[in-house]
Amino acid sequence: MSRFWSPVVHTLSPYVPGEQPKQDGIIKLNTNENPYPPSPHALTAIAAASERLRLYPDPRASALRETIAAHYGVASDEVFVGNGSDEVLAHTFQALLKHDAPLLFPDITYSFYPVYCRLYGIAFTEVPLDAAMNVQLADYRRPCSAVILPNPNAPTGTALARTEIESLLTDHPDQLVVIDEAYVDFGAESALPLVARHDNLLVIQTLSKSRALAGLRVGFAIGQRPLIEALERVKDSFNSYPLDSLAIAGAVAAIKDDAWFAETRHRIMKDRAALVRALSELGFEVLPSEANFVFARHPSHRGASLAAELRARGVLVRHFQKPRIEDFLRITVGTAEQCGRLVTLLRELV
Ligand SMILES: Cc1ncc(COP(=O)(O)O)c(C=O)c1O
């Protein structure tokens, strides 16, 4: 604390990211990274772009926006890119989600949402997930300024169908609905086909998970032009160059590599099914996951102690000390070998 702090700083409770250990040999199943290296084309493109580091990057990141637009069948001025989807989300909260009525999101969801609300002074209401940890759309039929949902939800991994997202959009014709699709490529239905007919939909995605580029920091939003213009106005009042030349080049090549993408995500979905089976055989309750992680609890073991025991044996998983989910572990789907090691350790512990 210091007398030099602006008043808002005293009120902040910042997001705490998952641990990034310094030592080698740890199996990291705690931050939903992809266990495989990114597309080799992305690495080649990054190396080539390093020759242009003397120059500022394109402030509009046009090559990347055009690549994303072509890939998803939208116009490039319906695409916004940022330094990870966290930055895209931050600009969305500031540009589009600050109104008089409260913003709605689930009580169990991405824990950055309330952090942005406090940073920007946004009123919010947390809507409880039902007893099975699912989003119930009827619970969102209440006065609000906007809704934001991850789909699949994090940390639960459960997903809504596209028809359900469309019902949410028609329930809220005058409110923005933001769908955070950080994990959508692992089996859920994207809301992107709804963008053309719903001016109240903004979809946000990331290259951190399904493209294995968490370290490059690239995320994007797709929505109708007026929404994108709001994001651009905030971005250009904050940082002209959020994406560096390496990120732009690597992201373009990664998005174009359909073969790498198809193979890697199918492998992760297959390994997820095997992990769910193995955990269930050990007596865990595992929520149905359409993400690259599973959310599981054991009826006779506390989540905190299982996470600590695993950590002591070199395997990191994520545990949240939060009501309703304190006995769950969020486990990233690693390689088959990493998941095998986890299951072997859990067999000794439960
Ligand atoms: C639901 C959700 N949204 C967004 C993000 C942010 O991802 P990134 O900033 O790496 O794009 C995460 C990261 O874990 C997430 O879980």
Short mmCIF file of C-alpha atoms and ligand atoms in Angstrom, two decimals:
data_model
loop_
_atom_site.label_atom_id
_atom_site.label_comp_id
_atom_site.label_asym_id
_atom_site.label_seq_id
_atom_site.Cartn_x
_atom_site.Cartn_y
_atom_site.Cartn_z
CA MET A 1 0.00 0.00 0.00
CA SER A 2 1.20 3.52 -0.70
CA ARG A 3 -0.17 7.05 -0.52
CA PHE A 4 0.56 7.30 -4.25
CA TRP A 5 -2.08 4.72 -5.20
CA SER A 6 -5.14 5.85 -7.11
CA PRO A 7 -8.27 5.07 -5.05
CA VAL A 8 -9.43 2.29 -7.41
CA VAL A 9 -6.26 0.30 -6.76
CA HIS A 10 -7.29 -0.21 -3.12
CA THR A 11 -10.51 -1.90 -4.27
CA LEU A 12 -8.95 -4.38 -6.71
CA SER A 13 -8.58 -8.11 -6.04
CA PRO A 14 -6.53 -9.20 -9.06
CA TYR A 15 -6.93 -12.48 -10.93
CA VAL A 16 -4.51 -15.17 -9.80
CA PRO A 17 -3.25 -17.25 -12.77
CA GLY A 18 -2.39 -20.93 -12.38
CA GLU A 19 1.14 -21.75 -11.27
CA GLN A 20 3.93 -21.76 -13.90
CA PRO A 21 6.65 -23.78 -12.12
CA LYS A 22 10.32 -22.92 -12.70
CA GLN A 23 11.69 -26.44 -12.24
CA ASP A 24 11.77 -29.03 -15.07
CA GLY A 25 10.09 -32.40 -14.94
CA ILE A 26 6.75 -31.22 -13.53
CA ILE A 27 3.64 -32.52 -15.33
CA LYS A 28 1.53 -29.40 -15.85
CA LEU A 29 -2.16 -30.19 -15.97
CA ASN A 30 -3.21 -26.94 -14.26
CA THR A 31 -3.64 -24.17 -16.87
CA ASN A 32 -5.31 -25.88 -19.84
CA GLU A 33 -2.36 -25.47 -22.15
CA ASN A 34 -2.12 -27.75 -25.18
CA PRO A 35 0.41 -30.55 -24.46
CA TYR A 36 1.65 -30.60 -28.07
CA PRO A 37 3.97 -28.12 -29.82
CA PRO A 38 2.27 -25.62 -32.13
CA SER A 39 2.08 -25.95 -35.91
CA PRO A 40 5.62 -26.07 -37.38
CA HIS A 41 4.42 -23.55 -39.97
CA ALA A 42 3.73 -21.10 -37.14
CA LEU A 43 7.28 -21.53 -35.81
CA THR A 44 8.77 -20.96 -39.28
CA ALA A 45 6.66 -17.85 -39.77
CA ILE A 46 7.71 -16.47 -36.37
CA ALA A 47 11.40 -17.01 -37.22
CA ALA A 48 10.95 -15.23 -40.57
CA ALA A 49 9.11 -12.31 -38.93
CA SER A 50 11.98 -11.78 -36.49
CA GLU A 51 13.88 -10.16 -39.38
CA ARG A 52 11.39 -7.27 -39.31
CA LEU A 53 11.59 -6.49 -35.58
CA ARG A 54 13.21 -3.10 -36.23
CA LEU A 55 9.84 -1.87 -37.48
CA TYR A 56 6.55 -1.35 -35.65
CA PRO A 57 3.96 -4.00 -36.44
CA ASP A 58 0.79 -3.25 -38.42
CA PRO A 59 -1.43 -1.55 -35.80
CA ARG A 60 -4.54 -3.05 -37.45
CA ALA A 61 -2.98 -6.56 -37.76
CA SER A 62 -4.73 -6.68 -41.16
CA ALA A 63 -3.08 -9.92 -42.32
CA LEU A 64 -4.35 -11.73 -39.24
CA ARG A 65 -7.83 -10.22 -39.36
CA GLU A 66 -8.14 -11.19 -43.03
CA THR A 67 -6.95 -14.74 -42.30
CA ILE A 68 -9.44 -15.14 -39.44
CA ALA A 69 -12.22 -13.62 -41.57
CA ALA A 70 -11.53 -16.00 -44.48
CA HIS A 71 -11.32 -19.00 -42.12
CA TYR A 72 -14.67 -18.28 -40.42
CA GLY A 73 -16.52 -16.80 -43.40
CA VAL A 74 -16.99 -13.25 -42.09
CA ALA A 75 -15.76 -9.82 -43.23
CA SER A 76 -12.40 -8.64 -41.90
CA ASP A 77 -14.02 -5.57 -40.34
CA GLU A 78 -16.12 -7.96 -38.25
CA VAL A 79 -12.92 -9.26 -36.59
CA PHE A 80 -11.06 -7.71 -33.66
CA VAL A 81 -7.70 -9.11 -32.47
CA GLY A 82 -5.90 -8.62 -29.17
CA ASN A 83 -3.06 -9.71 -26.93
CA GLY A 84 -4.68 -12.95 -25.79
CA SER A 85 -8.42 -13.29 -25.36
CA ASP A 86 -7.95 -11.82 -21.88
CA GLU A 87 -7.17 -8.47 -23.47
CA VAL A 88 -10.07 -8.85 -25.91
CA LEU A 89 -12.31 -9.60 -22.92
CA ALA A 90 -10.96 -6.61 -20.98
CA HIS A 91 -11.76 -4.26 -23.88
CA THR A 92 -15.19 -5.89 -24.23
CA PHE A 93 -16.00 -5.23 -20.57
CA GLN A 94 -14.96 -1.60 -20.91
CA ALA A 95 -16.39 -0.92 -24.37
CA LEU A 96 -19.64 -2.87 -24.29
CA LEU A 97 -20.60 -4.18 -20.85
CA LYS A 98 -20.68 -1.10 -18.61
CA HIS A 99 -24.29 0.05 -18.21
CA ASP A 100 -26.69 0.82 -15.34
CA ALA A 101 -28.32 -2.62 -15.00
CA PRO A 102 -26.13 -5.51 -13.87
CA LEU A 103 -24.14 -7.74 -16.17
CA LEU A 104 -25.02 -11.43 -15.67
CA PHE A 105 -22.63 -14.38 -15.57
CA PRO A 106 -22.61 -17.75 -13.76
CA ASP A 107 -21.49 -18.04 -10.12
CA ILE A 108 -19.03 -20.73 -11.20
CA THR A 109 -17.20 -19.43 -14.26
CA TYR A 110 -13.99 -17.82 -15.50
CA SER A 111 -12.78 -15.95 -12.44
CA PHE A 112 -11.44 -13.03 -14.48
CA TYR A 113 -15.00 -11.72 -15.11
CA PRO A 114 -15.58 -10.24 -11.62
CA VAL A 115 -12.02 -8.88 -11.68
CA TYR A 116 -12.75 -6.86 -14.85
CA CYS A 117 -16.04 -5.69 -13.33
CA ARG A 118 -14.23 -4.31 -10.30
CA LEU A 119 -11.52 -2.71 -12.45
CA TYR A 120 -14.05 -0.90 -14.64
CA GLY A 121 -16.78 -0.31 -12.02
CA ILE A 122 -19.34 -2.58 -13.70
CA ALA A 123 -22.36 -3.80 -11.69
CA PHE A 124 -22.78 -7.58 -11.94
CA THR A 125 -24.96 -10.42 -10.67
CA GLU A 126 -23.72 -13.99 -10.46
CA VAL A 127 -26.39 -16.46 -11.56
CA PRO A 128 -26.00 -19.85 -9.80
CA LEU A 129 -25.39 -22.90 -11.96
CA ASP A 130 -27.97 -25.59 -11.22
CA ALA A 131 -27.22 -28.52 -8.90
CA ALA A 132 -25.68 -30.48 -11.79
CA MET A 133 -23.40 -27.48 -12.51
CA ASN A 134 -25.19 -26.55 -15.75
CA VAL A 135 -26.28 -23.13 -17.01
CA GLN A 136 -30.10 -22.89 -16.91
CA LEU A 137 -31.18 -20.33 -19.51
CA ALA A 138 -34.44 -19.58 -17.68
CA ASP A 139 -32.36 -18.16 -14.80
CA TYR A 140 -31.06 -15.44 -17.16
CA ARG A 141 -34.57 -14.14 -17.95
CA ARG A 142 -34.30 -11.19 -15.57
CA PRO A 143 -33.48 -7.50 -15.88
CA CYS A 144 -29.86 -7.03 -16.92
CA SER A 145 -27.61 -4.97 -19.17
CA ALA A 146 -25.85 -7.91 -20.83
CA VAL A 147 -24.82 -11.55 -20.40
CA ILE A 148 -21.39 -13.16 -20.68
CA LEU A 149 -20.91 -16.93 -20.70
CA PRO A 150 -17.97 -19.13 -21.55
CA ASN A 151 -19.11 -21.99 -23.79
CA PRO A 152 -17.92 -24.55 -22.80
CA ASN A 153 -18.02 -23.09 -19.32
CA ALA A 154 -14.81 -22.98 -17.30
CA PRO A 155 -13.93 -24.60 -14.96
CA THR A 156 -16.84 -27.05 -15.37
CA GLY A 157 -16.28 -27.96 -19.06
CA THR A 158 -20.01 -28.36 -19.78
CA ALA A 159 -21.42 -26.75 -22.93
CA LEU A 160 -24.67 -25.34 -24.29
CA ALA A 161 -25.87 -26.27 -27.79
CA ARG A 162 -25.99 -23.58 -30.48
CA THR A 163 -29.80 -23.66 -30.35
CA GLU A 164 -29.63 -22.76 -26.66
CA ILE A 165 -27.29 -19.82 -27.37
CA GLU A 166 -29.79 -18.67 -30.00
CA SER A 167 -32.60 -18.81 -27.40
CA LEU A 168 -30.48 -16.66 -25.10
CA LEU A 169 -30.04 -14.16 -27.95
CA THR A 170 -33.76 -14.01 -28.69
CA ASP A 171 -34.57 -13.76 -24.95
CA HIS A 172 -32.31 -10.66 -24.81
CA PRO A 173 -32.82 -8.76 -28.07
CA ASP A 174 -31.72 -5.46 -26.49
CA GLN A 175 -28.81 -6.76 -24.47
CA LEU A 176 -25.39 -7.85 -25.68
CA VAL A 177 -24.60 -11.56 -25.26
CA VAL A 178 -20.88 -12.36 -25.20
CA ILE A 179 -19.89 -16.00 -25.73
CA ASP A 180 -16.33 -16.75 -24.63
CA GLU A 181 -15.33 -19.75 -26.76
CA ALA A 182 -11.83 -20.29 -25.38
CA TYR A 183 -12.44 -24.08 -25.39
CA VAL A 184 -14.97 -24.48 -28.20
CA ASP A 185 -12.67 -26.40 -30.56
CA PHE A 186 -12.67 -29.47 -28.31
CA GLY A 187 -16.18 -30.58 -29.22
CA ALA A 188 -18.77 -27.87 -28.51
CA GLU A 189 -20.81 -26.00 -31.13
CA SER A 190 -19.57 -22.51 -31.95
CA ALA A 191 -22.03 -19.61 -31.97
CA LEU A 192 -20.19 -18.02 -34.93
CA PRO A 193 -22.87 -19.01 -37.51
CA LEU A 194 -25.32 -16.86 -35.49
CA VAL A 195 -23.33 -13.63 -35.83
CA ALA A 196 -24.81 -12.69 -39.23
CA ARG A 197 -28.41 -12.66 -37.94
CA HIS A 198 -27.89 -11.39 -34.36
CA ASP A 199 -26.55 -7.89 -33.84
CA ASN A 200 -26.39 -8.59 -30.08
CA LEU A 201 -23.82 -11.40 -30.29
CA LEU A 202 -20.07 -11.14 -29.78
CA VAL A 203 -18.00 -14.35 -29.93
CA ILE A 204 -14.49 -14.41 -28.45
CA GLN A 205 -11.88 -17.09 -29.18
CA THR A 206 -8.20 -17.68 -28.46
CA LEU A 207 -5.18 -19.35 -30.06
CA SER A 208 -3.92 -20.33 -26.57
CA LYS A 209 -5.67 -23.69 -26.29
CA SER A 210 -6.58 -25.48 -29.54
CA ARG A 211 -3.69 -23.87 -31.47
CA ALA A 212 -1.10 -24.44 -28.69
CA LEU A 213 0.02 -20.79 -28.71
CA ALA A 214 -0.63 -19.64 -25.13
CA GLY A 215 2.83 -18.05 -25.03
CA LEU A 216 2.23 -15.98 -28.19
CA ARG A 217 -0.83 -14.20 -26.70
CA VAL A 218 -3.40 -13.98 -29.50
CA GLY A 219 -7.17 -13.80 -29.12
CA PHE A 220 -9.96 -12.44 -31.29
CA ALA A 221 -13.60 -11.39 -31.31
CA ILE A 222 -16.14 -11.71 -34.12
CA GLY A 223 -19.33 -9.68 -34.22
CA GLN A 224 -21.23 -7.22 -36.34
CA ARG A 225 -19.39 -4.05 -37.32
CA PRO A 226 -20.70 -1.63 -34.63
CA LEU A 227 -19.51 -3.97 -31.85
CA ILE A 228 -16.06 -4.27 -33.42
CA GLU A 229 -15.88 -0.51 -33.82
CA ALA A 230 -16.45 -0.09 -30.05
CA LEU A 231 -13.55 -2.46 -29.33
CA GLU A 232 -11.30 -0.63 -31.80
CA ARG A 233 -12.11 2.71 -30.15
CA VAL A 234 -11.01 1.39 -26.75
CA LYS A 235 -7.96 -0.39 -28.16
CA ASP A 236 -6.80 2.74 -29.99
CA SER A 237 -7.18 4.71 -26.76
CA PHE A 238 -5.02 2.17 -24.92
CA ASN A 239 -2.29 0.55 -27.07
CA SER A 240 -1.82 0.95 -30.82
CA TYR A 241 0.24 -2.24 -31.15
CA PRO A 242 -1.19 -4.96 -28.88
CA LEU A 243 -0.01 -7.70 -31.25
CA ASP A 244 3.67 -7.75 -32.10
CA SER A 245 5.06 -8.81 -35.51
CA LEU A 246 5.90 -12.32 -34.28
CA ALA A 247 2.39 -12.88 -32.91
CA ILE A 248 0.74 -11.70 -36.12
CA ALA A 249 2.93 -13.92 -38.32
CA GLY A 250 2.64 -17.00 -36.08
CA ALA A 251 -1.11 -16.67 -35.69
CA VAL A 252 -1.68 -16.33 -39.45
CA ALA A 253 0.29 -19.52 -40.14
CA ALA A 254 -1.36 -21.41 -37.26
CA ILE A 255 -4.87 -20.61 -38.46
CA LYS A 256 -4.03 -21.76 -41.97
CA ASP A 257 -2.69 -25.14 -40.77
CA ASP A 258 -5.91 -27.16 -40.91
CA ALA A 259 -4.12 -30.54 -40.85
CA TRP A 260 -2.26 -29.80 -37.58
CA PHE A 261 -5.45 -28.44 -36.03
CA ALA A 262 -7.63 -31.41 -36.94
CA GLU A 263 -5.10 -33.98 -35.80
CA THR A 264 -4.23 -32.34 -32.47
CA ARG A 265 -7.73 -31.57 -31.32
CA HIS A 266 -8.94 -35.09 -32.17
CA ARG A 267 -6.06 -36.57 -30.23
CA ILE A 268 -6.96 -34.43 -27.20
CA MET A 269 -10.64 -35.39 -27.43
CA LYS A 270 -9.69 -39.08 -27.63
CA ASP A 271 -7.35 -38.75 -24.63
CA ARG A 272 -10.08 -36.87 -22.74
CA ALA A 273 -12.46 -39.82 -23.19
CA ALA A 274 -9.79 -42.20 -21.84
CA LEU A 275 -9.09 -39.89 -18.87
CA VAL A 276 -12.80 -39.63 -18.02
CA ARG A 277 -13.10 -43.45 -18.10
CA ALA A 278 -10.05 -43.93 -15.86
CA LEU A 279 -11.19 -41.30 -13.32
CA SER A 280 -14.71 -42.76 -13.24
CA GLU A 281 -13.25 -46.22 -12.54
CA LEU A 282 -11.41 -44.71 -9.55
CA GLY A 283 -14.74 -43.48 -8.18
CA PHE A 284 -14.52 -39.83 -9.31
CA GLU A 285 -17.64 -37.96 -10.35
CA VAL A 286 -16.60 -36.32 -13.65
CA LEU A 287 -18.73 -33.57 -15.23
CA PRO A 288 -19.40 -34.08 -18.97
CA SER A 289 -16.61 -32.09 -20.63
CA GLU A 290 -16.41 -30.58 -24.10
CA ALA A 291 -13.16 -28.77 -23.23
CA ASN A 292 -9.48 -29.74 -23.00
CA PHE A 293 -9.90 -30.29 -19.26
CA VAL A 294 -12.15 -32.27 -16.96
CA PHE A 295 -13.72 -31.20 -13.66
CA ALA A 296 -13.89 -34.05 -11.19
CA ARG A 297 -14.37 -34.79 -7.48
CA HIS A 298 -13.99 -37.87 -5.36
CA PRO A 299 -16.73 -38.67 -2.81
CA SER A 300 -14.23 -39.47 -0.05
CA HIS A 301 -11.29 -37.14 -0.66
CA ARG A 302 -10.98 -33.38 -0.25
CA GLY A 303 -9.98 -31.52 -3.43
CA ALA A 304 -7.31 -29.44 -1.66
CA SER A 305 -5.55 -32.47 -0.21
CA LEU A 306 -5.61 -34.43 -3.48
CA ALA A 307 -4.16 -31.41 -5.32
CA ALA A 308 -1.43 -31.07 -2.66
CA GLU A 309 -0.60 -34.80 -2.76
CA LEU A 310 -0.33 -34.69 -6.56
CA ARG A 311 1.82 -31.59 -6.39
CA ALA A 312 4.19 -33.30 -3.97
CA ARG A 313 4.55 -36.07 -6.58
CA GLY A 314 5.27 -33.67 -9.46
CA VAL A 315 1.82 -33.30 -11.05
CA LEU A 316 0.04 -29.92 -11.01
CA VAL A 317 -3.74 -29.74 -11.30
CA ARG A 318 -5.96 -26.71 -10.56
CA HIS A 319 -7.92 -26.45 -7.33
CA PHE A 320 -10.24 -23.54 -6.50
CA GLN A 321 -10.88 -22.72 -2.83
CA LYS A 322 -14.40 -21.55 -3.59
CA PRO A 323 -17.81 -22.56 -2.20
CA ARG A 324 -19.58 -25.32 -4.22
CA ILE A 325 -16.40 -26.40 -6.04
CA GLU A 326 -13.79 -26.76 -3.30
CA ASP A 327 -13.76 -30.54 -3.67
CA PHE A 328 -13.31 -30.50 -7.45
CA LEU A 329 -10.05 -30.71 -9.35
CA ARG A 330 -9.74 -29.16 -12.79
CA ILE A 331 -7.42 -31.41 -14.76
CA THR A 332 -6.05 -30.42 -18.18
CA VAL A 333 -6.01 -33.22 -20.75
CA GLY A 334 -2.28 -33.76 -21.26
CA THR A 335 -0.59 -36.33 -23.47
CA ALA A 336 -1.65 -39.97 -23.01
CA GLU A 337 1.57 -40.51 -20.99
CA GLN A 338 0.93 -37.51 -18.72
CA CYS A 339 -2.67 -38.58 -18.09
CA GLY A 340 -1.43 -42.14 -17.44
CA ARG A 341 1.00 -40.86 -14.77
CA LEU A 342 -1.79 -38.85 -13.13
CA VAL A 343 -4.09 -41.87 -13.03
CA THR A 344 -1.32 -44.08 -11.59
CA LEU A 345 -0.75 -41.56 -8.79
CA LEU A 346 -4.47 -41.17 -8.10
CA ARG A 347 -4.83 -44.94 -7.90
CA GLU A 348 -2.36 -44.83 -4.97
CA LEU A 349 -4.09 -41.84 -3.35
CA VAL A 350 -7.80 -42.69 -3.42
C1 LIG B 1 -12.86 -19.11 -20.27
C2 LIG B 1 -11.56 -18.47 -20.62
N1 LIG B 1 -11.56 -17.37 -21.37
C3 LIG B 1 -10.43 -16.75 -21.72
C4 LIG B 1 -9.21 -17.22 -21.30
C5 LIG B 1 -7.97 -16.44 -21.65
O1 LIG B 1 -7.17 -17.03 -22.57
P1 LIG B 1 -6.02 -16.24 -23.33
O2 LIG B 1 -5.88 -14.89 -22.69
O3 LIG B 1 -4.80 -17.09 -23.17
O4 LIG B 1 -6.46 -16.13 -24.75
C6 LIG B 1 -9.13 -18.36 -20.52
C7 LIG B 1 -7.82 -18.86 -20.08
O5 LIG B 1 -7.64 -19.82 -19.41
C8 LIG B 1 -10.35 -19.01 -20.16
O6 LIG B 1 -10.32 -20.09 -19.38
#
